[in-house]
Coordinates of C-alpha atoms in Angstrom, one line a residue:
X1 CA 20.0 1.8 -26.1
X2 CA 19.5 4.8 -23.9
X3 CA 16.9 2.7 -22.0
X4 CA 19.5 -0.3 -21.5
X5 CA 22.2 1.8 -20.4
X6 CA 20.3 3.9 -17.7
X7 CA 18.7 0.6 -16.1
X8 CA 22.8 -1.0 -16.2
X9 CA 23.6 2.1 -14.4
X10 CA 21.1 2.1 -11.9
X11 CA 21.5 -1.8 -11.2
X12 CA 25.5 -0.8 -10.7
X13 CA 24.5 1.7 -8.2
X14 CA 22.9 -0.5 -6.0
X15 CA 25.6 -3.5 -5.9
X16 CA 26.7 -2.7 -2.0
X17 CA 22.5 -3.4 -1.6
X18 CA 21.3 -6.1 -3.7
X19 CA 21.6 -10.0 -3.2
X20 CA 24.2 -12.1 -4.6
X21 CA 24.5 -12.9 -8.8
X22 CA 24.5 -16.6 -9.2
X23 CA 28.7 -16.7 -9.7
X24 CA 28.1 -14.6 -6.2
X25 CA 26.3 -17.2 -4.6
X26 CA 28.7 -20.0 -5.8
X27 CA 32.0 -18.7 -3.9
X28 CA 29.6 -17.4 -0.9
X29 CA 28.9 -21.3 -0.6
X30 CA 32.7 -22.4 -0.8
X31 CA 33.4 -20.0 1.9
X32 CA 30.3 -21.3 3.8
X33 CA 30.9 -25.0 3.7
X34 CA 34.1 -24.3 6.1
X35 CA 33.0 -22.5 8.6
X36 CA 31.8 -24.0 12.0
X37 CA 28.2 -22.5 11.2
X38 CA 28.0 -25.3 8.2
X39 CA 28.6 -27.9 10.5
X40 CA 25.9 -27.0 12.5
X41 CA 23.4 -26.3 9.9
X42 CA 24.5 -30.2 7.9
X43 CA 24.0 -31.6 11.4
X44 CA 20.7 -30.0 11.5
X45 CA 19.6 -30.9 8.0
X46 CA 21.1 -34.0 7.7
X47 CA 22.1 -35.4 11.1
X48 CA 22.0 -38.9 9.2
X49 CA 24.7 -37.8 6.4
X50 CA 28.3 -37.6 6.7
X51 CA 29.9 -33.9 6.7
X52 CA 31.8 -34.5 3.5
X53 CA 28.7 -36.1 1.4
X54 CA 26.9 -32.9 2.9
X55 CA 29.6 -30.6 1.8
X56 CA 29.6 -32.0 -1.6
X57 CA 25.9 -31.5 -2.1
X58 CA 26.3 -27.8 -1.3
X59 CA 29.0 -27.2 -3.9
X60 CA 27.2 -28.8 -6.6
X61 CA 24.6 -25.9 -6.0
X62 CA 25.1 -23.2 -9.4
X63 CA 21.9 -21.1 -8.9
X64 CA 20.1 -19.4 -6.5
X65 CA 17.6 -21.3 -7.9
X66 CA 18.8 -24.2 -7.2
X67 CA 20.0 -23.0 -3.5
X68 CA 16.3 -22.3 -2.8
X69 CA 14.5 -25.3 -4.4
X70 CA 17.0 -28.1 -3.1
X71 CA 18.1 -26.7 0.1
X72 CA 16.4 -23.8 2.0
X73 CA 13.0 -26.1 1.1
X74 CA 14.9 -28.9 2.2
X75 CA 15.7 -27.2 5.3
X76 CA 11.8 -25.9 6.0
X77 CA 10.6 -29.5 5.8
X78 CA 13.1 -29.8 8.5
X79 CA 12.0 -26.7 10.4
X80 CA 8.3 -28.3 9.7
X81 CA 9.0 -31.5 11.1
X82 CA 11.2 -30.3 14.4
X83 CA 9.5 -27.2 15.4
X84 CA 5.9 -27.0 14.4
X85 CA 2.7 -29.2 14.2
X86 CA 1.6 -28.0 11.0
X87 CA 1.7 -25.0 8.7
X88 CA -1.0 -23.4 7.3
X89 CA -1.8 -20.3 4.6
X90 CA -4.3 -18.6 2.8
X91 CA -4.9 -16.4 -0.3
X92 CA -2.4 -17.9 -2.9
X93 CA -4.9 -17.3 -5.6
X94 CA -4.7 -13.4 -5.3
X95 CA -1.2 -13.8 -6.8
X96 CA -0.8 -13.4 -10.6
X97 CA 2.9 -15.2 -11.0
X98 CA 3.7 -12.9 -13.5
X99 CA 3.5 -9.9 -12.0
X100 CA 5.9 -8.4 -9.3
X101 CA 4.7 -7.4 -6.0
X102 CA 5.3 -5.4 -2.4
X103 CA 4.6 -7.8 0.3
X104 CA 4.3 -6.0 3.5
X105 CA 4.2 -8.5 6.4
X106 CA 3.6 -8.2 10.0
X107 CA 6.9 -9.0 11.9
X108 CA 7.6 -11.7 14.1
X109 CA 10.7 -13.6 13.6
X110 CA 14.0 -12.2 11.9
X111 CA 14.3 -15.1 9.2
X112 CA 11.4 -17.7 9.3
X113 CA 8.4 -14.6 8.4
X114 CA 9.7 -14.3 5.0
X115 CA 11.4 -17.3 4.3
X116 CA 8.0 -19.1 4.7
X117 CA 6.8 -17.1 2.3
X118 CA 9.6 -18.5 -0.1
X119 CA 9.0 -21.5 0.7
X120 CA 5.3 -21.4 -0.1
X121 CA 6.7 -19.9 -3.4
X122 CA 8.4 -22.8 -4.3
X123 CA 5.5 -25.1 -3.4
X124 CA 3.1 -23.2 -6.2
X125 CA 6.3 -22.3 -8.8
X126 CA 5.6 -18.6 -7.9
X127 CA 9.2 -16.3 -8.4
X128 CA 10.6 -15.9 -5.1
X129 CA 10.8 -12.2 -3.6
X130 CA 13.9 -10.5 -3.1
X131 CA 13.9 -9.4 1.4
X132 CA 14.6 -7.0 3.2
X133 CA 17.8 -7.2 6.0
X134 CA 18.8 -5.2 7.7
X135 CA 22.4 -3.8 7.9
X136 CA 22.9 -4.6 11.8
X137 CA 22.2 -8.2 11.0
X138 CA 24.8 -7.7 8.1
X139 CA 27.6 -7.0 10.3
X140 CA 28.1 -10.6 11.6
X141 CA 30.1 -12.2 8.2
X142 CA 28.2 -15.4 8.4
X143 CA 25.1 -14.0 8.7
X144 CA 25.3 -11.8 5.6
X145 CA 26.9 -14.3 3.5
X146 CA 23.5 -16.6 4.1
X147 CA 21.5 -13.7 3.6
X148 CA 22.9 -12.5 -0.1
X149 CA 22.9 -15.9 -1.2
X150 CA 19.1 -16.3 -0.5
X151 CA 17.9 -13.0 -2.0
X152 CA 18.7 -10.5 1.0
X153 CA 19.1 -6.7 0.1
X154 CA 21.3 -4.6 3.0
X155 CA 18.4 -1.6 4.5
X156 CA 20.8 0.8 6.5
X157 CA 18.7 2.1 9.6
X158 CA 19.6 5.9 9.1
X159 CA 22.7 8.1 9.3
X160 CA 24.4 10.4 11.7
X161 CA 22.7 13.0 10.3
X162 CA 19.5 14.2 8.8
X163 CA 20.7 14.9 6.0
X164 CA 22.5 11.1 5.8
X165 CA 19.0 9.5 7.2
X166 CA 17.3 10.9 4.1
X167 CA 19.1 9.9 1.3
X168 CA 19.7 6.5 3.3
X169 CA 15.2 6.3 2.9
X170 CA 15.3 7.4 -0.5
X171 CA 18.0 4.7 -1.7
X172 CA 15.9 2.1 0.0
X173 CA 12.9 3.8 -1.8
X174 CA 14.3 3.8 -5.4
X175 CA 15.8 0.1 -5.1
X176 CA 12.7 -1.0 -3.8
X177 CA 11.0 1.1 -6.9
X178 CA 13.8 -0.5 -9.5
X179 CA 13.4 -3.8 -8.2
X180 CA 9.5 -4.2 -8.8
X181 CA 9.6 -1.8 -12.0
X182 CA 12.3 -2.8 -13.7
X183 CA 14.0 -6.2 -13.0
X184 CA 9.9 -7.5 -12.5
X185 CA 11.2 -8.9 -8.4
X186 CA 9.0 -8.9 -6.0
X187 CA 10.0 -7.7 -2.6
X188 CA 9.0 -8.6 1.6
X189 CA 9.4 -5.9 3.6
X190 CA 8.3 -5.9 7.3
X191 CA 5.8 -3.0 8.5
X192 CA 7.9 -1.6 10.9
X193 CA 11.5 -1.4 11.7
X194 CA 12.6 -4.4 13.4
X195 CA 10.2 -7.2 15.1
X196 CA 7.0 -6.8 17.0
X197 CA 7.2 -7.9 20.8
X198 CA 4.7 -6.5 22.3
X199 CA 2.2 -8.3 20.3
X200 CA 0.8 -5.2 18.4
X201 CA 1.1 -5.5 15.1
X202 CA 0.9 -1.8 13.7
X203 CA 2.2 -0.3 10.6
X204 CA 4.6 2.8 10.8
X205 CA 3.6 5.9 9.1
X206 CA 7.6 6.3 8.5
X207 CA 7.7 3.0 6.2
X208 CA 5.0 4.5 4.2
X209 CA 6.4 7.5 3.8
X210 CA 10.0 5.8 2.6
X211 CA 7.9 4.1 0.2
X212 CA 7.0 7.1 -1.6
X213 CA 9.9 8.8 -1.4
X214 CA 11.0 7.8 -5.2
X215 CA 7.1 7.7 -6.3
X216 CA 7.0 11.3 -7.4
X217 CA 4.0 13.7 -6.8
X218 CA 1.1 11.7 -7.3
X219 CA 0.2 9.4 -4.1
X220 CA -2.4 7.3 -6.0
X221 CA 0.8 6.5 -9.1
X222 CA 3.1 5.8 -7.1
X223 CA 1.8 3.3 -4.7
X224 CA -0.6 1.4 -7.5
X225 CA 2.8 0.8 -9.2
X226 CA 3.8 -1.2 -6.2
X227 CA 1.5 -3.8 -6.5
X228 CA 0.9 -3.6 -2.4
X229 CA 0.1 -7.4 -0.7
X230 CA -0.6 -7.2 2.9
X231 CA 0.7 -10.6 4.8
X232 CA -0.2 -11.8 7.8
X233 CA 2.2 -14.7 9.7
X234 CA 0.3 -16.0 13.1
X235 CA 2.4 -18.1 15.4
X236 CA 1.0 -20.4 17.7
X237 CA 3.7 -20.1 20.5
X238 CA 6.3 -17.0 19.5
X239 CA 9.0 -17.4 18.5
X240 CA 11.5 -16.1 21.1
X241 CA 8.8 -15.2 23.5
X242 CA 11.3 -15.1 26.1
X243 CA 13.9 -13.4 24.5
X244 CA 11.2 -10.3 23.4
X245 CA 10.2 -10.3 27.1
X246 CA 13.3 -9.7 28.8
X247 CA 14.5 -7.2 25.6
X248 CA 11.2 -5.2 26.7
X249 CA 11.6 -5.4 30.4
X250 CA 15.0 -4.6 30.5
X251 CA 14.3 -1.6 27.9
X252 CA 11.0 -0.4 30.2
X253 CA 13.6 -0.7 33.3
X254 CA 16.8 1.0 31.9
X255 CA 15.4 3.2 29.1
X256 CA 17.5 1.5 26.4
X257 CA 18.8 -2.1 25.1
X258 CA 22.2 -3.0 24.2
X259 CA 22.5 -5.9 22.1
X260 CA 25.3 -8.4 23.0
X261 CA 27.4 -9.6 20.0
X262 CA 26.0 -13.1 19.3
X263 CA 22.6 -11.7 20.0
X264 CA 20.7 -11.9 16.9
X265 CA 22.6 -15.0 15.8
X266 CA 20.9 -16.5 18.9
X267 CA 17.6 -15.2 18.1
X268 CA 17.3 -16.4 14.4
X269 CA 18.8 -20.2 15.7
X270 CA 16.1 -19.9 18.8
X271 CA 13.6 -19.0 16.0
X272 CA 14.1 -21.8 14.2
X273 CA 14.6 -24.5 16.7
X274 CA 11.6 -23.2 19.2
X275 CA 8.3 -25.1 19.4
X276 CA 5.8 -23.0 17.3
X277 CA 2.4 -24.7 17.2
X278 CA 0.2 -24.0 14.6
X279 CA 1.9 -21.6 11.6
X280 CA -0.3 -19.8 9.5
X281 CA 0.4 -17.0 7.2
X282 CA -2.4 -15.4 4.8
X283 CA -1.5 -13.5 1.8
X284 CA -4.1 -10.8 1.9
X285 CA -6.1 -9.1 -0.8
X286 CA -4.1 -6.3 -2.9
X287 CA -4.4 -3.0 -2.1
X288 CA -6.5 -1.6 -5.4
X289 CA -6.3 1.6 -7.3
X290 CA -9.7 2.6 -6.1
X291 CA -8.5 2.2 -2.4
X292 CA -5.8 4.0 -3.2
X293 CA -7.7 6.7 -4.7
X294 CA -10.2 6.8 -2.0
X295 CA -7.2 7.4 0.4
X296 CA -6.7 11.3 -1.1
X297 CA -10.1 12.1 1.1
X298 CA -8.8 10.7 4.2
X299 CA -6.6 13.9 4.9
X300 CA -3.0 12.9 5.5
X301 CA -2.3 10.3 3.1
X302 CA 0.3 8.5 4.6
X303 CA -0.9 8.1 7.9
X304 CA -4.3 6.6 6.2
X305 CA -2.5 3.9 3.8
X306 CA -0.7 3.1 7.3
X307 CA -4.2 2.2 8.5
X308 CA -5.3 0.8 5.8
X309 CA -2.4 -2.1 5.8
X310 CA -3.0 -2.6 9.2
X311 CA -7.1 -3.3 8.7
X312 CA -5.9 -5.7 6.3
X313 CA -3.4 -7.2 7.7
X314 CA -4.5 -7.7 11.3
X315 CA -8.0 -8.3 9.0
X316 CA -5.7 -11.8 8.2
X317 CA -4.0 -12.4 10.8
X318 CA -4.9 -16.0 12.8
X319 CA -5.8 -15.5 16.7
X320 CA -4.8 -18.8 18.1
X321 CA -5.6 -20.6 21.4
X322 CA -2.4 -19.7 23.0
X323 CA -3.8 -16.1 22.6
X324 CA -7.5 -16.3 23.9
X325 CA -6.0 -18.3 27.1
X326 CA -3.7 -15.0 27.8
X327 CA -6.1 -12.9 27.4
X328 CA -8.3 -14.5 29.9
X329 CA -5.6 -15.2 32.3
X330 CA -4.2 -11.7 31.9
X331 CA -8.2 -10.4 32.6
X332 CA -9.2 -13.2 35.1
X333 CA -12.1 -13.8 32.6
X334 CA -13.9 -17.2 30.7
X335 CA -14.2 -14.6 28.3
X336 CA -12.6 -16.6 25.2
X337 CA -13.1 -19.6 26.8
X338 CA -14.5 -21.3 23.7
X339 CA -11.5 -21.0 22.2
X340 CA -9.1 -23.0 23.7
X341 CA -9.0 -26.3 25.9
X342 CA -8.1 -26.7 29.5
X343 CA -4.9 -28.6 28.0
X344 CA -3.6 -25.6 26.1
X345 CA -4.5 -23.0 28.8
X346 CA -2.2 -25.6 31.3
X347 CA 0.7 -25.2 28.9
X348 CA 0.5 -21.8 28.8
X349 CA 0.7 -21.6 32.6
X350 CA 3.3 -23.7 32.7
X351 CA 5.7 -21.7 30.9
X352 CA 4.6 -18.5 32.6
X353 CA 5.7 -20.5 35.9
X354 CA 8.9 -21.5 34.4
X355 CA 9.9 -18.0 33.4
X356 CA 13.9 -17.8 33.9
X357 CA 14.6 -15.8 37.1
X358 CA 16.9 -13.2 36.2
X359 CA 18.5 -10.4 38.8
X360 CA 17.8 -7.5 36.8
X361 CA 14.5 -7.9 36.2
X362 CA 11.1 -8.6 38.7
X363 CA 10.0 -11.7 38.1
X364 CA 6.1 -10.5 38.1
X365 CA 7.1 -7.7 35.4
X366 CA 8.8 -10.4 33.9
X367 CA 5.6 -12.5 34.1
X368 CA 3.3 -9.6 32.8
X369 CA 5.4 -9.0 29.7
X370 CA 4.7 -12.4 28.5
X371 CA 1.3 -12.3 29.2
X372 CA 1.3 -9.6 27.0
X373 CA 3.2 -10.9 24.0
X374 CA 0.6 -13.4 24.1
X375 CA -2.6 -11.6 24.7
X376 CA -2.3 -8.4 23.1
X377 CA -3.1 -9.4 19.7
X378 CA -6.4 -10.2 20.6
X379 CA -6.8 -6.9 22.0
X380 CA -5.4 -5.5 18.6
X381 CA -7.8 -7.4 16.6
X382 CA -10.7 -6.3 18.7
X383 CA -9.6 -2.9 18.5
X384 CA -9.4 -3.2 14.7
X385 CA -12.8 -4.9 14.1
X386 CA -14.6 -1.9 16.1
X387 CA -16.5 0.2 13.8

């Protein structure tokens, strides 16, 4: 009885946090279906269908379940079809599908890195994670609404003060801690705050250290009880490549980056409609006891499981032919030559050429940056692989 009560108590304390309940989910989708958003999204799913069949189908949805097996897959075999010349993964049978796990992933796009993953799920019957989001992406209605329906959990960024920031960590640590433990969810979690841009996929000592924050004192404990999966998500052509290079430029240039209102609506609907290639995403072995043991020798400890995910996960990650053809262009080399075929190197030219000209921002700088997004994560990998 004591047991009950406590967990009841600790699930009530996260409800401004955790994803919609099924009866949640239900009114979330009767506010949905009339909003200009829906119409969008039905045109996109079902451009064939008429708006009211469309609508109908949504509102016969009762479960989350249901949400994610007869729409959101519905909508990646869409995504699949539109945007991407296949998608490819790895690793499936490290996952037992009755245990819960931590999936840290790389981070490349806001919504399609970990809704992949669910949809993978659904394609092997495996219980779909719950996923990180964060609260800035929270603050556009629409946008939150989607996201608590399809297993989203608010992450607040900080506080005003240090004191705020902490406890802010440590909430994120013990939900995370609750969710795996106790309700047996697994959960995706990105390995640094917000997207990679640059291309450099590297873990930050600070999400480690959130991690452990409701783990106690022993390291080796508190992690194992995780269940830690690495993931790795390789795109072919970014997804928006553009977008991250004029953020960066404009952020090298002025020393900071405003977002404009509609700006991470645009990126998650540039996301999905881009041309991405080749998709693959590995799920990576588990990080074990013993590695997590061996970790205590390694002096800080943090800072060494930090580098341990990244081994792993740049250990999985898929260099593709849009990457060896920067990375020559960028070093005027043949170097990687083998790799790619005049055809792809030509496209890859072609949009460097095509780069928008914008006023604020050199249109050489401009051109660099994109290079870069492209050809630093060979550099990463080689960098990673060097004894």
């Amino acid at each position: 009885m004591i047991c009950v009560q406590t967990n009841k108590v600790m699930a009530e304390s996260f409800d401004d946090m955790r994803p919609y309940s099924d009866a949640e989910m239900v009114s979330a989708v009767s506010r949905f279906v009339e909003t200009p958003e829906f119409v969008k999204l039905a045109g996109f799913m079902f451009p064939d269908k008429p708006l009211p069949e469309v609508r109908d189908f949504f509102l016969s949805i009762k479960t989350v379940y249901e949400l994610q097996h007869k729409i959101m897959f519905g909508i990646y075999e869409v995504i699949k079809q539109k945007s991407m010349t296949d998608f490819t993964y790895s690793g499936v049978e490290y996952l037992d599908p009755t245990k819960s796990y931590l999936f840290i992933s790389n981070h490349r796009d806001i919504v399609l890195d970990a809704y992949l993953l669910q949809c993978l799920f659904v394609m092997y019957d495996i219980p779909l994670t719950q996923v990180t989001f964060g609260a800035n992406l929270m603050r556009n209605p629409i946008i939150r609404l989607a996201g608590k329906c399809n297993r989203m959990f608010k992450v607040e960024r900080g506080g005003p003060t240090p004191r705020e920031f902490y406890m802010a960590l440590s909430r994120l640590s013990q939900y995370i801690r609750h969710t795996i433990r106790e309700t047996h969810d697994s959960v995706w979690i990105a390995q640094r705050n917000g997207r990679t841009k640059d291309g450099m996929d590297r873990t930050e000592v600070a999400l480690v250290k959130m991690l452990g924050l409701s783990g106690g004192k022993d390291k080796v404990e508190a992690f194992d009880n995780l269940n830690i999966v690495p993931l790795s998500i390789s795109y072919e052509w970014e997804p928006c490549d553009v977008l991250k290079a004029l953020e960066l430029c404009r952020t090298a240039k002025f020393g900071h980056y405003e977002k404009s209102p509609d700006e991470d609506f645009n990126s998650i609907f540039t996301g999905i409609n881009s041309q991405k290639g080749l998709v693959h995403l590995s799920i990576n072995k588990p990080i074990t006891r013993k590695e997590l043991a061996d970790l205590c020798s390694e002096g800080d400890y943090n800072e060494a499981l930090a580098q341990l995910l990244d081994s792993r996960i740049l250990g999985g990650y898929k260099l593709m032919p849009s990457n060896y053809a920067s990375y020559d262009i960028r070093n005027a080399s043949d170097e990687y030559s083998s790799h790619y075929t005049p055809e792809c190197k030509a496209m890859l030219l072609d949009k460097i050429n095509n780069l928008p000209k914008v006023d604020d921002i050199d249109s050489e700088v401009l051109r660099k940056q994109f290079v870069d997004i492209y050809a630093n994560p060979v550099e990463n990998c080689k960098m990673m692989a060097e004894p």
